[in-house]
Amino acid sequence: MAETAVVHIIDDDTSLRLALDSLFRSVQFGTRLYGSAQEFLAARRPELPGCLVLDVRLPGISGLDFQQQLLQAGVHIPVVLMTGHGDIPMSVRGMKAGAVDFLTKPFRDQDMLDAVGAAIERDRLRRNVDGDLGQLQALYQTLSPREREVMALVVAGRMNKQVAGDLHLAEITVKIHRGAAMKKMGARSLAELVRMAEALQLPRAAIGR
């Protein structure tokens, strides 16, 4: 059966890695096992929704420091933290850094499955959003420079007549460019075009005068 999601397990305890491997495979999740943070960084990871199950106590670098390192490197993978030495400051730090959950060993299998299920769903949603944004960016690249200028002014709230004055164009020409931009972007309304511009985070400098 083809993998649809992958759980990356980082723990220097071989017996726990294998136990988690068996647990996740029992619910049809793919797994990858690593004995250290360095092994994870060196490995090729499949382009699938997934999460990282990370022990706080690791050789070389702590799990909390590694979680922070991933964030700084722009690696967006949801993290479930686990430790046999849990305390409140550690869990607070982990959750503030975006961990989905913080489990203290020994944990119940169902608690781990619930945490991993939530983490994978979070990653799946992020990938969908990133995919939609990529599509929007590709559509935006098809616009001519003039169509982009008109779009920027229109989504900033300028009327066709005002845009015509801003760009020294005839109003009918603005309408043509506006219609072309909306068609290329696949926008069915001005409100939808505004939402697209917000998603693209078009710089305010581009939005007219």
mmCIF file of C-alpha atoms in Angstrom:
data_model
loop_
_atom_site.group_PDB
_atom_site.id
_atom_site.type_symbol
_atom_site.label_atom_id
_atom_site.label_comp_id
_atom_site.label_asym_id
_atom_site.label_seq_id
_atom_site.Cartn_x
_atom_site.Cartn_y
_atom_site.Cartn_z
ATOM 1 C CA MET A 1 0.000 0.000 0.000
ATOM 2 C CA ALA A 2 1.380 3.427 -0.946
ATOM 3 C CA GLU A 3 2.228 5.723 1.939
ATOM 4 C CA THR A 4 -0.076 8.725 2.383
ATOM 5 C CA ALA A 5 1.578 10.181 5.517
ATOM 6 C CA VAL A 6 4.903 9.672 7.260
ATOM 7 C CA VAL A 7 5.861 9.888 10.917
ATOM 8 C CA HIS A 8 9.532 10.741 11.492
ATOM 9 C CA ILE A 9 10.706 9.359 14.833
ATOM 10 C CA ILE A 10 13.859 10.746 16.462
ATOM 11 C CA ASP A 11 14.914 8.966 19.654
ATOM 12 C CA ASP A 12 18.204 7.432 20.741
ATOM 13 C CA ASP A 13 16.322 4.572 22.467
ATOM 14 C CA THR A 14 16.194 1.801 19.856
ATOM 15 C CA SER A 15 13.475 -0.168 21.661
ATOM 16 C CA LEU A 16 11.188 2.882 21.805
ATOM 17 C CA ARG A 17 11.810 3.715 18.145
ATOM 18 C CA LEU A 18 10.789 0.191 17.160
ATOM 19 C CA ALA A 19 7.745 0.257 19.431
ATOM 20 C CA LEU A 20 6.570 3.539 17.902
ATOM 21 C CA ASP A 21 7.297 2.199 14.430
ATOM 22 C CA SER A 22 4.981 -0.747 15.118
ATOM 23 C CA LEU A 23 2.300 1.502 16.636
ATOM 24 C CA PHE A 24 2.175 3.903 13.702
ATOM 25 C CA ARG A 25 2.288 1.173 11.080
ATOM 26 C CA SER A 26 -0.679 -0.493 12.802
ATOM 27 C CA VAL A 27 -2.785 2.514 11.744
ATOM 28 C CA GLN A 28 -1.293 2.640 8.225
ATOM 29 C CA PHE A 29 1.159 5.512 8.757
ATOM 30 C CA GLY A 30 4.536 5.254 7.076
ATOM 31 C CA THR A 31 7.533 5.730 9.350
ATOM 32 C CA ARG A 32 11.171 6.795 9.238
ATOM 33 C CA LEU A 33 13.450 6.093 12.204
ATOM 34 C CA TYR A 34 16.447 8.171 13.339
ATOM 35 C CA GLY A 35 18.774 7.787 16.307
ATOM 36 C CA SER A 36 19.771 11.459 16.309
ATOM 37 C CA ALA A 37 18.861 14.876 14.944
ATOM 38 C CA GLN A 38 21.851 14.662 12.599
ATOM 39 C CA GLU A 39 20.494 11.476 11.009
ATOM 40 C CA PHE A 40 17.189 13.229 10.324
ATOM 41 C CA LEU A 41 18.911 16.204 8.692
ATOM 42 C CA ALA A 42 21.048 13.947 6.507
ATOM 43 C CA ALA A 43 18.129 11.833 5.268
ATOM 44 C CA ARG A 44 15.976 12.427 2.219
ATOM 45 C CA ARG A 45 12.372 12.936 3.250
ATOM 46 C CA PRO A 46 9.353 12.040 1.096
ATOM 47 C CA GLU A 47 7.120 14.864 -0.106
ATOM 48 C CA LEU A 48 4.157 13.654 1.910
ATOM 49 C CA PRO A 49 2.151 15.044 4.830
ATOM 50 C CA GLY A 50 3.869 14.071 8.047
ATOM 51 C CA CYS A 51 5.144 15.040 11.450
ATOM 52 C CA LEU A 52 8.131 14.672 13.708
ATOM 53 C CA VAL A 53 7.991 12.693 16.960
ATOM 54 C CA LEU A 54 10.948 14.082 18.836
ATOM 55 C CA ASP A 55 12.555 13.089 22.119
ATOM 56 C CA VAL A 56 13.619 16.073 24.204
ATOM 57 C CA ARG A 57 16.754 14.278 25.428
ATOM 58 C CA LEU A 58 18.968 13.539 22.435
ATOM 59 C CA PRO A 59 22.723 13.085 21.946
ATOM 60 C CA GLY A 60 24.440 16.184 20.603
ATOM 61 C CA ILE A 61 21.516 18.623 20.657
ATOM 62 C CA SER A 62 18.395 18.691 22.792
ATOM 63 C CA GLY A 63 15.054 18.120 21.117
ATOM 64 C CA LEU A 64 13.904 21.594 22.150
ATOM 65 C CA ASP A 65 16.976 23.219 20.600
ATOM 66 C CA PHE A 66 16.531 21.114 17.469
ATOM 67 C CA GLN A 67 12.885 22.175 17.229
ATOM 68 C CA GLN A 68 14.038 25.812 17.331
ATOM 69 C CA GLN A 69 16.735 25.081 14.744
ATOM 70 C CA LEU A 70 14.166 23.652 12.360
ATOM 71 C CA LEU A 71 11.984 26.751 12.712
ATOM 72 C CA GLN A 72 14.916 29.048 12.018
ATOM 73 C CA ALA A 73 15.847 26.965 8.962
ATOM 74 C CA GLY A 74 12.308 27.270 7.604
ATOM 75 C CA VAL A 75 11.571 23.545 7.932
ATOM 76 C CA HIS A 76 7.828 23.450 8.495
ATOM 77 C CA ILE A 77 7.004 20.090 9.982
ATOM 78 C CA PRO A 78 4.659 19.714 12.971
ATOM 79 C CA VAL A 79 6.388 18.379 16.080
ATOM 80 C CA VAL A 80 5.193 16.088 18.862
ATOM 81 C CA LEU A 81 7.614 16.225 21.770
ATOM 82 C CA MET A 82 8.171 13.408 24.261
ATOM 83 C CA THR A 83 10.365 13.072 27.317
ATOM 84 C CA GLY A 84 10.970 10.896 30.316
ATOM 85 C CA HIS A 85 12.009 13.955 32.311
ATOM 86 C CA GLY A 86 9.109 16.308 31.619
ATOM 87 C CA ASP A 87 8.606 19.491 33.542
ATOM 88 C CA ILE A 88 6.483 22.579 33.065
ATOM 89 C CA PRO A 89 9.188 24.956 31.719
ATOM 90 C CA MET A 90 10.207 22.422 29.047
ATOM 91 C CA SER A 91 6.646 21.803 27.916
ATOM 92 C CA VAL A 92 5.861 25.540 27.843
ATOM 93 C CA ARG A 93 8.949 26.233 25.724
ATOM 94 C CA GLY A 94 8.068 23.414 23.346
ATOM 95 C CA MET A 95 4.457 24.497 22.933
ATOM 96 C CA LYS A 96 5.443 28.145 22.440
ATOM 97 C CA ALA A 97 7.718 27.007 19.609
ATOM 98 C CA GLY A 98 4.713 25.403 17.937
ATOM 99 C CA ALA A 99 4.728 21.806 19.162
ATOM 100 C CA VAL A 100 1.416 20.054 18.610
ATOM 101 C CA ASP A 101 1.701 18.178 21.902
ATOM 102 C CA PHE A 102 4.134 17.319 24.682
ATOM 103 C CA LEU A 103 3.907 13.768 26.041
ATOM 104 C CA THR A 104 5.670 12.424 29.112
ATOM 105 C CA LYS A 105 6.912 8.837 29.017
ATOM 106 C CA PRO A 106 5.350 6.424 29.608
ATOM 107 C CA PHE A 107 2.417 7.679 27.519
ATOM 108 C CA ARG A 108 -0.694 5.869 26.370
ATOM 109 C CA ASP A 109 -0.621 4.636 22.782
ATOM 110 C CA GLN A 110 -3.892 6.435 22.080
ATOM 111 C CA ASP A 111 -2.522 9.756 23.337
ATOM 112 C CA MET A 112 0.405 9.414 20.933
ATOM 113 C CA LEU A 113 -1.870 8.426 18.034
ATOM 114 C CA ASP A 114 -4.162 11.389 18.748
ATOM 115 C CA ALA A 115 -1.220 13.802 18.843
ATOM 116 C CA VAL A 116 0.308 12.417 15.652
ATOM 117 C CA GLY A 117 -3.054 12.417 13.878
ATOM 118 C CA ALA A 118 -3.536 16.105 14.728
ATOM 119 C CA ALA A 119 0.024 16.914 13.632
ATOM 120 C CA ILE A 120 -0.367 15.172 10.276
ATOM 121 C CA GLU A 121 -3.671 16.939 9.647
ATOM 122 C CA ARG A 122 -1.990 20.265 10.402
ATOM 123 C CA ASP A 123 0.755 19.474 7.887
ATOM 124 C CA ARG A 124 -1.771 18.349 5.286
ATOM 125 C CA LEU A 125 -3.662 21.642 5.619
ATOM 126 C CA ARG A 126 -0.418 23.643 5.360
ATOM 127 C CA ARG A 127 0.550 21.775 2.195
ATOM 128 C CA ASN A 128 -2.857 22.480 0.677
ATOM 129 C CA VAL A 129 -2.491 26.195 1.442
ATOM 130 C CA ASP A 130 1.053 26.248 0.042
ATOM 131 C CA GLY A 131 -0.184 24.473 -3.084
ATOM 132 C CA ASP A 132 -2.982 27.001 -3.551
ATOM 133 C CA LEU A 133 -0.523 29.854 -3.072
ATOM 134 C CA GLY A 134 1.827 28.350 -5.643
ATOM 135 C CA GLN A 135 -1.030 28.174 -8.127
ATOM 136 C CA LEU A 136 -1.973 31.798 -7.417
ATOM 137 C CA GLN A 137 1.630 32.898 -7.937
ATOM 138 C CA ALA A 138 1.757 31.043 -11.254
ATOM 139 C CA LEU A 139 -1.451 32.745 -12.399
ATOM 140 C CA TYR A 140 -0.164 36.153 -11.294
ATOM 141 C CA GLN A 141 2.960 35.643 -13.408
ATOM 142 C CA THR A 142 0.749 35.415 -16.507
ATOM 143 C CA LEU A 143 -0.450 39.010 -16.043
ATOM 144 C CA SER A 144 1.138 41.740 -18.120
ATOM 145 C CA PRO A 145 2.855 44.595 -16.261
ATOM 146 C CA ARG A 146 -0.107 46.881 -17.023
ATOM 147 C CA GLU A 147 -2.617 44.281 -15.836
ATOM 148 C CA ARG A 148 -0.687 44.001 -12.567
ATOM 149 C CA GLU A 149 -0.753 47.774 -12.128
ATOM 150 C CA VAL A 150 -4.497 47.869 -12.715
ATOM 151 C CA MET A 151 -5.109 44.905 -10.414
ATOM 152 C CA ALA A 152 -3.037 46.487 -7.628
ATOM 153 C CA LEU A 153 -5.003 49.729 -7.803
ATOM 154 C CA VAL A 154 -8.392 48.035 -8.088
ATOM 155 C CA VAL A 155 -7.850 45.782 -5.071
ATOM 156 C CA ALA A 156 -6.685 48.859 -3.139
ATOM 157 C CA GLY A 157 -10.191 50.251 -3.599
ATOM 158 C CA ARG A 158 -9.679 52.609 -6.557
ATOM 159 C CA MET A 159 -12.582 53.020 -8.982
ATOM 160 C CA ASN A 160 -12.038 52.497 -12.718
ATOM 161 C CA LYS A 161 -12.140 56.259 -13.311
ATOM 162 C CA GLN A 162 -9.542 56.853 -10.564
ATOM 163 C CA VAL A 163 -7.301 54.105 -11.913
ATOM 164 C CA ALA A 164 -7.537 55.701 -15.358
ATOM 165 C CA GLY A 165 -6.370 58.997 -13.872
ATOM 166 C CA ASP A 166 -3.578 57.344 -11.881
ATOM 167 C CA LEU A 167 -2.201 55.530 -14.924
ATOM 168 C CA HIS A 168 -3.074 58.170 -17.540
ATOM 169 C CA LEU A 169 -5.276 55.751 -19.464
ATOM 170 C CA ALA A 170 -8.754 55.869 -20.949
ATOM 171 C CA GLU A 171 -11.378 54.393 -18.623
ATOM 172 C CA ILE A 172 -12.359 51.799 -21.251
ATOM 173 C CA THR A 173 -8.722 50.670 -21.386
ATOM 174 C CA VAL A 174 -8.717 50.204 -17.607
ATOM 175 C CA LYS A 175 -11.897 48.100 -17.876
ATOM 176 C CA ILE A 176 -10.240 45.904 -20.503
ATOM 177 C CA HIS A 177 -7.109 45.377 -18.373
ATOM 178 C CA ARG A 178 -9.222 44.763 -15.255
ATOM 179 C CA GLY A 179 -11.330 42.175 -17.063
ATOM 180 C CA ALA A 180 -8.236 40.472 -18.453
ATOM 181 C CA ALA A 181 -6.600 40.341 -15.009
ATOM 182 C CA MET A 182 -9.715 38.856 -13.405
ATOM 183 C CA LYS A 183 -10.041 36.257 -16.161
ATOM 184 C CA LYS A 184 -6.386 35.210 -15.954
ATOM 185 C CA MET A 185 -6.540 34.996 -12.139
ATOM 186 C CA GLY A 186 -9.810 33.058 -12.270
ATOM 187 C CA ALA A 187 -11.522 35.610 -10.023
ATOM 188 C CA ARG A 188 -15.314 35.631 -10.278
ATOM 189 C CA SER A 189 -15.726 38.871 -8.342
ATOM 190 C CA LEU A 190 -13.772 41.866 -7.089
ATOM 191 C CA ALA A 191 -13.967 40.478 -3.541
ATOM 192 C CA GLU A 192 -12.313 37.252 -4.732
ATOM 193 C CA LEU A 193 -9.595 39.236 -6.520
ATOM 194 C CA VAL A 194 -8.954 41.161 -3.277
ATOM 195 C CA ARG A 195 -8.585 37.887 -1.352
ATOM 196 C CA MET A 196 -6.120 36.651 -3.970
ATOM 197 C CA ALA A 197 -4.055 39.832 -3.676
ATOM 198 C CA GLU A 198 -3.996 39.440 0.114
ATOM 199 C CA ALA A 199 -2.865 35.824 -0.199
ATOM 200 C CA LEU A 200 -0.104 36.895 -2.595
ATOM 201 C CA GLN A 201 0.905 39.615 -0.125
ATOM 202 C CA LEU A 202 1.374 42.141 -2.896
ATOM 203 C CA PRO A 203 3.608 44.934 -1.582
ATOM 204 C CA ARG A 204 1.776 48.132 -0.636
ATOM 205 C CA ALA A 205 4.232 50.059 -2.814
ATOM 206 C CA ALA A 206 2.690 48.310 -5.805
ATOM 207 C CA ILE A 207 -0.773 49.435 -4.833
ATOM 208 C CA GLY A 208 -0.939 52.731 -6.571
ATOM 209 C CA ARG A 209 -0.833 56.123 -5.106
#
